[in-house]
Amino acid sequence: MPEMDLPKADAVVVGTGPNGLAAAIRLAQAGWRVVVVEAAATPGGGVRSAELTLPGFVHDICSSVYPMGVSSPFFSSLPLSDHGLEWVLPPAALAHPFDDGTAAVLRKSVSETAAGLGTDAASYQRLMAGFVPRWRELVEDVFAPLRWPHHPFLINKFGMRAIRSGRGLARSLFKTERARGMFAGLAAHSMLPLEELGTAAIALVLNLSAHAVGWPVARGGAQHFTNALVSYFKSLGGQIITNCRVESLQQLPRVRAVLLDVTPRQLVQMAGDGAFPSQSRPAPGWASYRKKLERFRYGIAAFKVDWALSRPVPWRASDCALAGTVHLGGSLDEVCEAERSPWQGKASPRPFVLFAQPSLFDSSRAPAGQHTAWGYCHVPNGYAGDMTAAIEDQVERFAPGFRDCILARSVMGPAALEQHNPNIVGGDIAGGAPTLSQLFLRPTASMYRTALPGIYLCSSSTPPGPGVHGMCGYWAAEKVLRCQ
Ligand SMILES: Cc1cc2nc3c(=O)[nH]c(=O)nc-3n(C[C@H](O)[C@H](O)[C@H](O)COP(=O)(O)OP(=O)(O)OC[C@H]3O[C@@H](n4cnc5c(N)ncnc54)[C@H](O)[C@@H]3O)c2cc1C
């Protein structure tokens, strides 16, 4: 394949997801000339928005809620507000409604949240008190690859709980269905069966972040988060070329480093026989490295619906209107059941639904008085069925009359998500299953470094894994800088 005609650069980054942009920014900060190429027409990967339904209704196509974005040690060090990013913080991060018409509400205040958890109030306060005040120290170690921690006692205390299964920790900490159900919903973000060891980790991270920094959305839509990153990157001299898909590494010019914001399967395709850069023989070690990449397991998928609504969602529990995110799944047992199904190869008839209602707090996303909503559930990888009715049934269960508010909807199953972004392999939004064995040494023990000289991975298929925090890109760039 002919070499691409790119501007002169020290590094080329392939992909403008948050990790690609983080890597590009870090290298540009170090004085490197960096060019980023992106297959899509717009930058951002999983952080983009568009009028998916009707004119005037702005929807976040993939991610929408950014506790990890504001917690990220790297992103929080950047002057993104000077580049147009404004965070909008709903009064409560999360509501978890139940069939009795009430909801557990995760508020900024630990004590106010605990007060809503009945007899579990004291346990909840004890759990949070140990970590919330030290959140910034904790994230330094949580959002990092395996290394000697900066705060060993704190991370050890956290790790003892985080290593548990979401179900096990919920049952041992709490007695009420309210607290257990809310914790289960948080653990379900792991996209693993809640009986798996380590699924408590994501629940704790999300729970603590709600008190420490909140769960914001970007004013005007997710694209504004990306636009701020792009604008800052360009202010450092960086260049971005969109509508430019890299099919083969042979198309890339000789530069000091190439960083790929792609998943292992795409790296295998792009590398071909591993003869890169422009060598006649494959790089030593490529064959065994390639086998390891081929063994990397992708996880379950997302099935997503976006709605344009004529009015706010008519929640039975009025507290749900305070929260940017609403978890629809009921009790601990029910959430566990729903999350097990996709791993057993079937879609749950009563799926756990992650639901966001950003326009309630950001009026720029919809025409006056009207609203947007965003929701998805988990399905088997590559699932070809339609979950629209099952998702809307769950919303209707906690908000009777929801269907009457729908003006239009956009539906994206696994295939449509992958079509939108090739990193969403079979609908897997985590860049590979974040199981314990694939979380720390991801996708192989060499993490960011590949077997190909000068070629690095920087996507969420590397540590610390999925979510919009940019730390995979940051650490990949650090690796590049250390290897020079
Ligand atoms: C439906 C959904 C909801 C989500 N919700 C949240 C949320 O609310 N909060 C949160 O923190 N996270 C959320 N996530 C996860 C989050 O979006 C991802 O973890 C994150 O975007 C991963 O970033 P990345 O940079 O690794 O890759 P991506 O964001 O996937 O970006 C990869 C980029 O590389 C480009 N690319 C790939 N191959 C090539 C190629 N060959 N040539 C050129 N360009 C290429 C792609 O087009 C894409 O732009 C969600 C994801 C989805 C899909």
Coordinates of C-alpha atoms and ligand atoms in Angstrom, one line a residue:
M1 CA 0.0 0.0 0.0
P2 CA 1.3 3.5 -0.8
E3 CA 2.6 5.6 2.0
M4 CA 0.2 8.3 3.2
D5 CA 1.1 11.9 2.4
L6 CA 1.2 13.3 6.0
P7 CA 2.8 16.5 7.3
K8 CA 6.3 16.0 8.7
A9 CA 6.1 14.6 12.3
D10 CA 8.0 13.0 15.1
A11 CA 5.0 10.9 16.0
V12 CA 1.8 9.7 14.3
V13 CA -1.2 8.8 16.4
V14 CA -4.0 6.7 14.8
G15 CA -7.4 7.5 16.3
T16 CA -8.9 10.6 18.0
G17 CA -10.6 8.8 20.9
P18 CA -9.9 10.4 24.3
N19 CA -6.8 8.1 24.6
G20 CA -5.5 9.0 21.2
L21 CA -5.9 12.7 22.0
A22 CA -4.3 12.3 25.5
A23 CA -1.3 10.6 23.9
A24 CA -1.0 13.2 21.2
I25 CA -1.3 16.1 23.8
R26 CA 1.3 14.5 26.1
L27 CA 3.8 14.2 23.3
A28 CA 3.1 17.7 22.0
Q29 CA 3.7 19.0 25.5
A30 CA 7.1 17.4 25.4
G31 CA 7.9 19.3 22.2
W32 CA 7.2 16.6 19.7
R33 CA 5.6 17.3 16.3
V34 CA 2.5 15.2 16.3
V35 CA 0.0 14.3 13.6
V36 CA -3.2 12.4 14.5
V37 CA -5.2 10.6 11.8
E38 CA -8.8 9.6 12.2
A39 CA -11.0 7.3 10.1
A40 CA -14.2 9.1 10.9
A41 CA -15.3 12.5 9.6
T42 CA -15.4 14.0 13.2
P43 CA -12.8 13.6 15.9
G44 CA -13.6 12.0 19.3
G45 CA -14.2 8.3 19.0
G46 CA -16.4 7.4 21.9
V47 CA -16.8 11.1 22.9
R48 CA -18.9 12.6 20.1
S49 CA -22.4 14.1 19.8
A50 CA -24.8 14.7 17.0
E51 CA -28.5 15.4 16.1
L52 CA -29.3 11.7 15.9
T53 CA -33.1 12.0 16.1
L54 CA -34.6 15.4 15.2
P55 CA -33.2 18.9 14.4
G56 CA -32.2 20.7 17.6
F57 CA -31.9 17.5 19.7
V58 CA -28.2 16.9 20.5
H59 CA -27.4 13.3 21.5
D60 CA -24.2 11.8 22.9
I61 CA -23.5 9.0 20.5
C62 CA -21.4 6.9 22.9
S63 CA -20.3 8.2 26.3
S64 CA -22.2 10.9 28.1
V65 CA -21.3 11.0 31.8
Y66 CA -17.7 11.9 32.9
P67 CA -16.8 11.1 36.5
M68 CA -13.5 9.6 35.1
G69 CA -13.0 12.6 32.9
V70 CA -13.0 15.0 35.8
S71 CA -11.1 12.6 38.1
S72 CA -8.4 11.9 35.5
P73 CA -5.0 13.1 36.8
F74 CA -4.0 14.0 33.2
F75 CA -7.2 15.6 31.8
S76 CA -7.7 17.6 35.1
S77 CA -4.2 19.0 34.6
L78 CA -5.2 20.5 31.2
P79 CA -6.6 24.0 30.6
L80 CA -9.8 22.6 29.0
S81 CA -12.1 25.4 30.3
D82 CA -9.9 27.9 28.4
H83 CA -10.7 25.8 25.3
G84 CA -14.5 25.9 25.7
L85 CA -15.3 22.9 28.0
E86 CA -17.9 23.6 30.6
W87 CA -18.9 20.8 33.0
V88 CA -22.5 20.6 34.1
L89 CA -23.1 18.9 37.4
P90 CA -26.6 17.6 38.1
P91 CA -27.7 17.9 41.8
A92 CA -27.4 14.2 42.2
A93 CA -25.1 11.8 40.3
L94 CA -27.4 8.9 40.3
A95 CA -30.9 7.7 41.2
H96 CA -31.8 4.0 41.5
P97 CA -35.6 3.6 41.6
F98 CA -37.5 0.7 43.0
D99 CA -41.0 -0.7 42.3
D100 CA -42.4 0.9 45.5
G101 CA -42.1 4.3 43.8
T102 CA -39.0 5.4 45.8
A103 CA -35.4 5.7 44.8
A104 CA -32.0 5.5 46.4
V105 CA -30.1 8.7 45.5
L106 CA -26.4 9.1 45.2
R107 CA -25.8 12.8 46.1
K108 CA -22.7 14.9 46.4
S109 CA -23.0 14.8 50.2
V110 CA -22.0 11.4 51.8
S111 CA -24.3 12.0 54.8
E112 CA -27.3 13.0 52.7
T113 CA -26.8 9.9 50.6
A114 CA -26.5 7.7 53.7
A115 CA -29.6 9.2 55.2
G116 CA -31.6 7.7 52.3
L117 CA -30.2 4.2 52.9
G118 CA -32.1 3.5 56.2
T119 CA -30.3 1.0 58.4
D120 CA -27.3 0.9 56.1
A121 CA -26.5 4.6 56.7
A122 CA -23.7 3.9 59.1
S123 CA -22.0 1.2 57.0
Y124 CA -22.2 3.5 54.0
Q125 CA -20.7 6.4 55.8
R126 CA -17.9 4.2 57.2
L127 CA -17.1 2.9 53.7
M128 CA -17.0 6.4 52.1
A129 CA -15.2 8.1 55.0
G130 CA -12.1 6.0 54.4
F131 CA -11.6 7.0 50.8
V132 CA -13.6 10.2 49.7
P133 CA -11.3 12.7 51.4
R134 CA -8.3 11.0 49.7
W135 CA -9.8 10.6 46.2
R136 CA -7.1 12.5 44.4
E137 CA -4.4 10.3 45.9
L138 CA -6.4 7.2 45.2
V139 CA -6.8 8.0 41.5
E140 CA -3.1 8.4 41.1
D141 CA -2.7 4.7 41.7
V142 CA -6.1 3.4 40.3
F143 CA -5.6 5.2 37.0
A144 CA -2.1 3.8 36.5
P145 CA -0.6 0.6 35.1
L146 CA 0.8 -2.0 37.6
R147 CA 3.7 -0.4 39.4
W148 CA 4.8 0.3 43.0
P149 CA 1.9 2.5 44.2
H150 CA 2.5 6.1 45.4
H151 CA 0.1 5.5 48.3
P152 CA 0.6 1.9 49.3
F153 CA -1.5 1.8 52.5
L154 CA -4.4 3.6 50.8
I155 CA -4.4 1.4 47.7
N156 CA -4.1 -1.7 49.8
K157 CA -7.1 -0.8 51.8
F158 CA -9.0 0.0 48.6
G159 CA -7.8 -3.2 46.9
M160 CA -9.0 -5.4 49.7
R161 CA -12.6 -4.3 48.9
A162 CA -12.1 -3.7 45.2
I163 CA -10.9 -7.3 44.6
R164 CA -14.3 -8.7 45.8
S165 CA -17.2 -9.4 43.5
G166 CA -19.8 -6.7 43.3
R167 CA -22.4 -9.0 44.6
G168 CA -20.3 -10.3 47.5
L169 CA -19.3 -6.8 48.7
A170 CA -22.9 -5.5 48.4
R171 CA -24.2 -8.4 50.5
S172 CA -21.5 -8.2 53.1
L173 CA -21.6 -4.4 53.5
F174 CA -25.3 -3.7 53.3
K175 CA -28.6 -5.2 54.6
T176 CA -31.2 -3.2 52.8
E177 CA -32.4 -3.7 49.3
R178 CA -31.9 0.0 48.6
A179 CA -28.2 0.0 49.3
R180 CA -27.6 -3.4 47.8
G181 CA -29.5 -2.5 44.6
M182 CA -27.7 0.8 44.2
F183 CA -24.3 -0.8 44.6
A184 CA -25.2 -3.6 42.2
G185 CA -26.1 -1.0 39.6
L186 CA -22.7 0.6 40.0
A187 CA -21.0 -2.7 39.7
A188 CA -22.9 -3.5 36.5
H189 CA -20.7 -0.9 34.8
S190 CA -18.0 -3.6 34.8
M191 CA -19.9 -5.4 32.0
L192 CA -19.1 -8.7 33.8
P193 CA -21.2 -11.1 35.8
L194 CA -21.5 -9.5 39.3
E195 CA -20.3 -12.7 40.8
E196 CA -16.8 -12.2 39.2
L197 CA -13.9 -11.2 41.5
G198 CA -12.9 -7.6 40.9
T199 CA -16.4 -6.3 39.9
A200 CA -16.6 -4.3 43.1
A201 CA -13.7 -2.1 41.9
I202 CA -15.7 -0.2 39.3
A203 CA -18.6 0.2 41.8
L204 CA -16.3 1.7 44.3
V205 CA -14.6 4.0 41.8
L206 CA -18.0 5.3 40.5
N207 CA -19.4 5.6 44.0
L208 CA -16.5 7.5 45.5
S209 CA -16.2 9.8 42.5
A210 CA -19.8 10.8 42.9
H211 CA -19.0 12.3 46.3
A212 CA -15.5 13.5 45.4
V213 CA -16.1 15.2 42.0
G214 CA -19.6 14.4 40.8
W215 CA -20.8 12.9 37.6
P216 CA -20.8 15.7 35.1
V217 CA -21.9 16.0 31.5
A218 CA -20.3 18.4 29.0
R219 CA -22.4 21.5 28.3
G220 CA -23.7 21.3 24.7
G221 CA -22.9 17.6 24.3
A222 CA -19.9 15.2 24.5
Q223 CA -18.4 16.7 21.3
H224 CA -17.5 19.8 23.3
F225 CA -15.2 17.7 25.5
T226 CA -13.5 16.4 22.4
N227 CA -13.4 19.9 20.8
A228 CA -11.7 21.3 23.9
L229 CA -9.0 18.5 23.7
V230 CA -8.6 19.1 20.0
S231 CA -8.3 22.9 20.5
Y232 CA -5.7 22.5 23.2
F233 CA -3.7 20.0 21.1
K234 CA -3.7 22.4 18.1
S235 CA -2.6 25.2 20.4
L236 CA 0.5 23.1 21.1
G237 CA 1.1 22.8 17.3
G238 CA -0.6 19.5 16.8
Q239 CA -2.4 18.5 13.6
I240 CA -5.4 16.3 13.0
I241 CA -6.5 14.7 9.7
T242 CA -10.0 13.2 9.7
N243 CA -11.6 10.9 7.0
C244 CA -8.3 9.1 7.0
R245 CA -8.5 5.4 7.8
V246 CA -5.2 3.5 8.2
E247 CA -5.6 0.0 6.7
S248 CA -2.0 -1.1 7.1
L249 CA 1.0 0.1 9.1
Q250 CA 2.9 0.2 5.8
Q251 CA 0.9 3.3 4.9
L252 CA 2.5 5.3 7.7
P253 CA 5.7 7.3 7.2
R254 CA 8.9 6.6 9.2
V255 CA 8.6 8.5 12.5
R256 CA 10.0 8.2 16.0
A257 CA 6.8 6.5 17.3
V258 CA 3.4 5.4 16.1
L259 CA 0.7 5.2 18.7
L260 CA -2.4 3.2 17.9
D261 CA -5.7 4.1 19.6
V262 CA -7.1 0.7 18.3
T263 CA -7.8 -2.7 19.9
P264 CA -5.7 -5.8 19.4
R265 CA -7.8 -7.3 16.6
Q266 CA -7.3 -4.1 14.5
L267 CA -3.5 -4.1 15.3
V268 CA -3.3 -7.7 13.9
Q269 CA -5.0 -6.6 10.7
M270 CA -3.0 -3.5 10.3
A271 CA 0.3 -5.2 11.0
G272 CA -0.2 -8.0 8.4
D273 CA 2.8 -10.3 8.6
G274 CA 4.6 -7.9 11.0
A275 CA 7.2 -6.8 8.5
F276 CA 7.3 -3.2 9.7
P277 CA 8.6 -0.6 9.2
S278 CA 9.3 -1.5 5.5
Q279 CA 11.5 -4.5 6.4
S280 CA 11.5 -7.7 4.4
R281 CA 11.2 -9.9 7.4
P282 CA 8.7 -9.8 10.3
A283 CA 9.9 -8.2 13.5
P284 CA 11.4 -10.7 15.9
G285 CA 8.8 -11.9 18.4
W286 CA 5.9 -10.8 16.2
A287 CA 4.6 -14.3 15.7
S288 CA 4.2 -15.1 19.5
Y289 CA 3.0 -11.5 20.3
R290 CA 0.4 -11.9 17.5
K291 CA -0.8 -15.2 19.1
K292 CA -1.3 -13.4 22.4
L293 CA -3.2 -10.6 20.7
E294 CA -5.4 -13.2 19.0
R295 CA -6.2 -14.8 22.4
F296 CA -7.3 -11.4 23.9
R297 CA -11.0 -11.8 24.8
Y298 CA -13.6 -9.2 23.8
G299 CA -16.5 -8.7 26.2
I300 CA -20.3 -8.4 26.0
A301 CA -21.9 -5.6 24.0
A302 CA -24.0 -2.5 24.4
F303 CA -27.4 -2.0 22.8
K304 CA -28.2 1.7 22.8
V305 CA -31.3 3.9 22.3
D306 CA -31.4 7.7 22.2
W307 CA -34.7 9.5 22.5
A308 CA -36.1 12.9 21.6
L309 CA -38.8 13.6 24.2
S310 CA -41.7 16.1 24.3
R311 CA -41.3 16.6 28.1
P312 CA -39.1 15.4 31.0
V313 CA -39.3 11.7 31.9
P314 CA -42.4 11.2 34.2
W315 CA -40.5 9.3 37.0
R316 CA -42.7 7.8 39.7
A317 CA -40.0 8.5 42.2
S318 CA -39.7 12.3 41.9
D319 CA -36.1 12.2 43.2
C320 CA -35.0 10.7 39.9
A321 CA -35.4 14.1 38.3
L322 CA -32.4 15.3 40.4
A323 CA -30.0 12.8 38.8
G324 CA -28.1 12.9 35.6
T325 CA -28.0 9.1 35.5
V326 CA -30.7 6.7 36.5
H327 CA -30.1 2.9 36.9
L328 CA -33.1 0.9 35.9
G329 CA -32.9 -2.7 37.2
G330 CA -34.4 -3.0 40.7
S331 CA -33.0 -5.3 43.3
L332 CA -29.5 -6.7 43.6
D333 CA -30.7 -10.2 42.5
E334 CA -32.4 -8.8 39.5
V335 CA -29.4 -6.7 38.4
C336 CA -27.2 -9.8 38.8
E337 CA -29.5 -12.0 36.8
A338 CA -29.7 -9.4 34.0
E339 CA -25.9 -9.0 33.8
R340 CA -25.3 -12.8 33.8
S341 CA -27.5 -13.4 30.7
P342 CA -25.3 -11.8 28.1
W343 CA -22.4 -14.0 29.2
Q344 CA -24.6 -17.0 28.8
G345 CA -25.3 -16.0 25.2
K346 CA -28.8 -14.5 25.7
A347 CA -30.2 -11.1 26.1
S348 CA -32.1 -10.6 29.3
P349 CA -35.9 -10.0 28.9
R350 CA -35.6 -7.5 31.8
P351 CA -32.2 -5.9 31.1
F352 CA -30.4 -3.6 33.5
V353 CA -30.6 -0.2 31.8
L354 CA -28.1 2.7 32.2
F355 CA -30.1 5.8 31.5
A356 CA -29.0 9.4 31.3
Q357 CA -31.1 12.6 31.0
P358 CA -28.6 15.4 30.3
S359 CA -31.0 18.0 28.9
L360 CA -32.7 18.3 32.3
F361 CA -29.5 20.1 33.4
D362 CA -28.2 21.5 30.1
S363 CA -31.0 23.2 28.2
S364 CA -28.8 23.7 25.1
R365 CA -29.3 20.1 24.1
A366 CA -33.0 20.3 23.1
P367 CA -35.6 22.9 22.0
A368 CA -37.3 24.7 24.9
G369 CA -39.4 22.5 27.1
Q370 CA -38.3 19.3 25.2
H371 CA -35.6 16.8 26.2
T372 CA -33.1 14.2 25.2
A373 CA -32.5 10.8 26.9
W374 CA -29.8 8.2 26.4
G375 CA -30.0 4.6 27.5
Y376 CA -28.3 1.2 26.9
C377 CA -28.3 -2.3 28.2
H378 CA -25.8 -5.2 27.9
V379 CA -26.3 -8.0 25.3
P380 CA -24.1 -10.8 24.0
N381 CA -21.2 -9.8 21.8
G382 CA -22.4 -9.4 18.2
Y383 CA -26.1 -9.7 19.2
A384 CA -28.3 -9.2 16.2
G385 CA -31.7 -8.9 18.0
D386 CA -33.7 -5.8 18.9
M387 CA -33.8 -4.7 22.6
T388 CA -35.7 -1.4 22.0
A389 CA -38.9 -2.7 23.5
A390 CA -37.2 -4.4 26.4
I391 CA -35.3 -1.2 27.3
E392 CA -38.4 1.0 27.0
D393 CA -40.4 -1.5 29.1
Q394 CA -37.8 -1.0 31.9
V395 CA -38.1 2.8 31.6
E396 CA -41.9 2.6 31.6
R397 CA -41.7 0.4 34.7
F398 CA -40.3 3.3 36.7
A399 CA -41.8 6.1 34.7
P400 CA -45.3 5.2 33.5
G401 CA -46.2 7.3 30.4
F402 CA -42.6 7.4 29.2
R403 CA -43.6 6.1 25.7
D404 CA -46.1 8.9 25.3
C405 CA -43.3 11.4 25.5
I406 CA -41.2 9.9 22.7
L407 CA -41.0 12.1 19.6
A408 CA -38.3 10.1 17.9
R409 CA -35.7 7.5 18.7
S410 CA -32.3 6.4 17.3
V411 CA -31.4 2.7 17.8
M412 CA -27.8 1.4 17.7
G413 CA -27.2 -2.3 18.3
P414 CA -23.7 -3.9 18.4
A415 CA -23.2 -3.8 14.6
A416 CA -24.3 -0.1 14.3
L417 CA -21.9 0.8 17.2
E418 CA -19.0 -1.0 15.5
Q419 CA -19.9 0.7 12.2
H420 CA -19.8 4.1 14.0
N421 CA -16.4 3.2 15.6
P422 CA -14.3 0.2 14.7
N423 CA -12.9 0.0 18.2
I424 CA -16.4 -1.2 19.4
V425 CA -15.6 -4.8 18.3
G426 CA -18.9 -6.8 18.2
G427 CA -20.4 -4.0 20.3
D428 CA -17.8 -4.3 23.2
I429 CA -17.5 -0.8 24.5
A430 CA -14.6 -1.7 26.9
G431 CA -11.9 -2.4 24.3
G432 CA -11.8 -6.0 25.6
A433 CA -13.4 -7.8 28.6
P434 CA -12.0 -6.1 31.7
T435 CA -11.7 -9.4 33.6
L436 CA -9.1 -9.6 36.3
S437 CA -6.7 -11.5 34.0
Q438 CA -7.1 -8.8 31.3
L439 CA -7.3 -5.7 33.4
F440 CA -3.8 -5.2 34.8
L441 CA -1.6 -6.6 32.0
R442 CA -3.6 -5.5 29.0
P443 CA -3.6 -6.7 26.2
T444 CA -0.3 -8.5 26.9
A445 CA 2.3 -8.2 29.7
S446 CA 4.2 -5.6 27.6
M447 CA 1.1 -3.4 27.7
Y448 CA 1.7 -0.2 25.6
R449 CA 4.7 -1.6 23.8
T450 CA 4.1 -4.0 20.9
A451 CA 6.5 -6.5 19.3
L452 CA 6.9 -4.0 16.3
P453 CA 9.7 -1.5 16.7
G454 CA 8.4 2.0 17.3
I455 CA 4.7 0.9 17.4
Y456 CA 2.7 1.4 20.6
L457 CA -0.9 0.7 21.7
C458 CA -2.7 3.6 23.5
S459 CA -6.4 2.6 23.5
S460 CA -8.6 1.4 26.3
S461 CA -7.2 -2.1 25.5
T462 CA -4.3 -1.0 27.6
P463 CA -4.2 -0.2 31.3
P464 CA -6.0 1.3 33.1
G465 CA -8.8 0.1 30.7
P466 CA -12.2 1.5 29.7
G467 CA -13.8 4.8 30.4
V468 CA -13.1 8.4 29.3
H469 CA -10.1 9.3 31.4
G470 CA -7.4 9.4 28.7
M471 CA -4.9 7.7 31.1
C472 CA -4.2 4.8 28.6
G473 CA -3.0 7.4 26.2
Y474 CA -1.1 9.4 28.8
W475 CA 0.8 6.3 30.0
A476 CA 1.5 5.1 26.4
A477 CA 3.0 8.5 25.6
E478 CA 5.1 8.4 28.8
K479 CA 6.4 5.0 27.7
V480 CA 7.3 6.4 24.3
L481 CA 9.1 9.4 26.0
R482 CA 11.0 7.0 28.3
C483 CA 12.1 4.7 25.4
Q484 CA 13.7 7.6 23.4
Ligands
LIG1 C1 -22.6 3.4 24.1 C2 -21.4 3.8 24.9 C3 -21.6 4.5 26.2 C4 -20.5 4.8 26.9 N1 -20.6 5.6 28.1 C5 -19.6 6.0 28.8 C6 -19.7 7.0 29.7 O1 -20.8 7.6 29.9 N2 -18.6 7.4 30.4 C7 -17.4 6.9 30.2 O2 -16.4 7.3 30.8 N3 -17.2 6.0 29.2 C8 -18.3 5.6 28.4 N4 -18.1 4.7 27.4 C9 -16.7 4.2 27.1 C10 -15.8 5.2 26.4 O3 -16.5 5.8 25.3 C11 -14.6 4.4 25.9 O4 -14.0 3.8 27.0 C12 -13.5 5.4 25.4 O5 -14.1 6.2 24.3 C13 -12.3 4.7 24.9 O6 -11.4 5.6 24.3 P1 -10.3 5.2 23.3 O7 -9.6 6.5 23.0 O8 -9.5 4.1 23.8 O9 -11.1 4.7 22.0 P2 -12.3 5.3 21.2 O10 -13.0 6.4 21.9 O11 -13.1 4.1 20.8 O12 -11.6 6.0 19.9 C14 -10.9 5.2 18.9 C15 -10.8 6.1 17.7 O13 -9.9 5.5 16.8 C16 -10.4 5.6 15.4 N5 -9.8 4.5 14.6 C17 -9.9 3.2 14.9 N6 -9.3 2.5 13.9 C18 -8.8 3.4 13.0 C19 -8.0 3.3 11.9 N7 -7.7 2.1 11.3 N8 -7.6 4.4 11.2 C20 -8.0 5.6 11.7 N9 -8.7 5.8 12.9 C21 -9.1 4.7 13.5 C22 -11.9 5.4 15.6 O14 -12.6 5.9 14.5 C23 -12.1 6.2 16.9 O15 -12.3 7.6 16.6 C24 -19.2 4.4 26.5 C25 -19.0 3.7 25.3 C26 -20.1 3.5 24.5 C27 -19.9 2.9 23.2

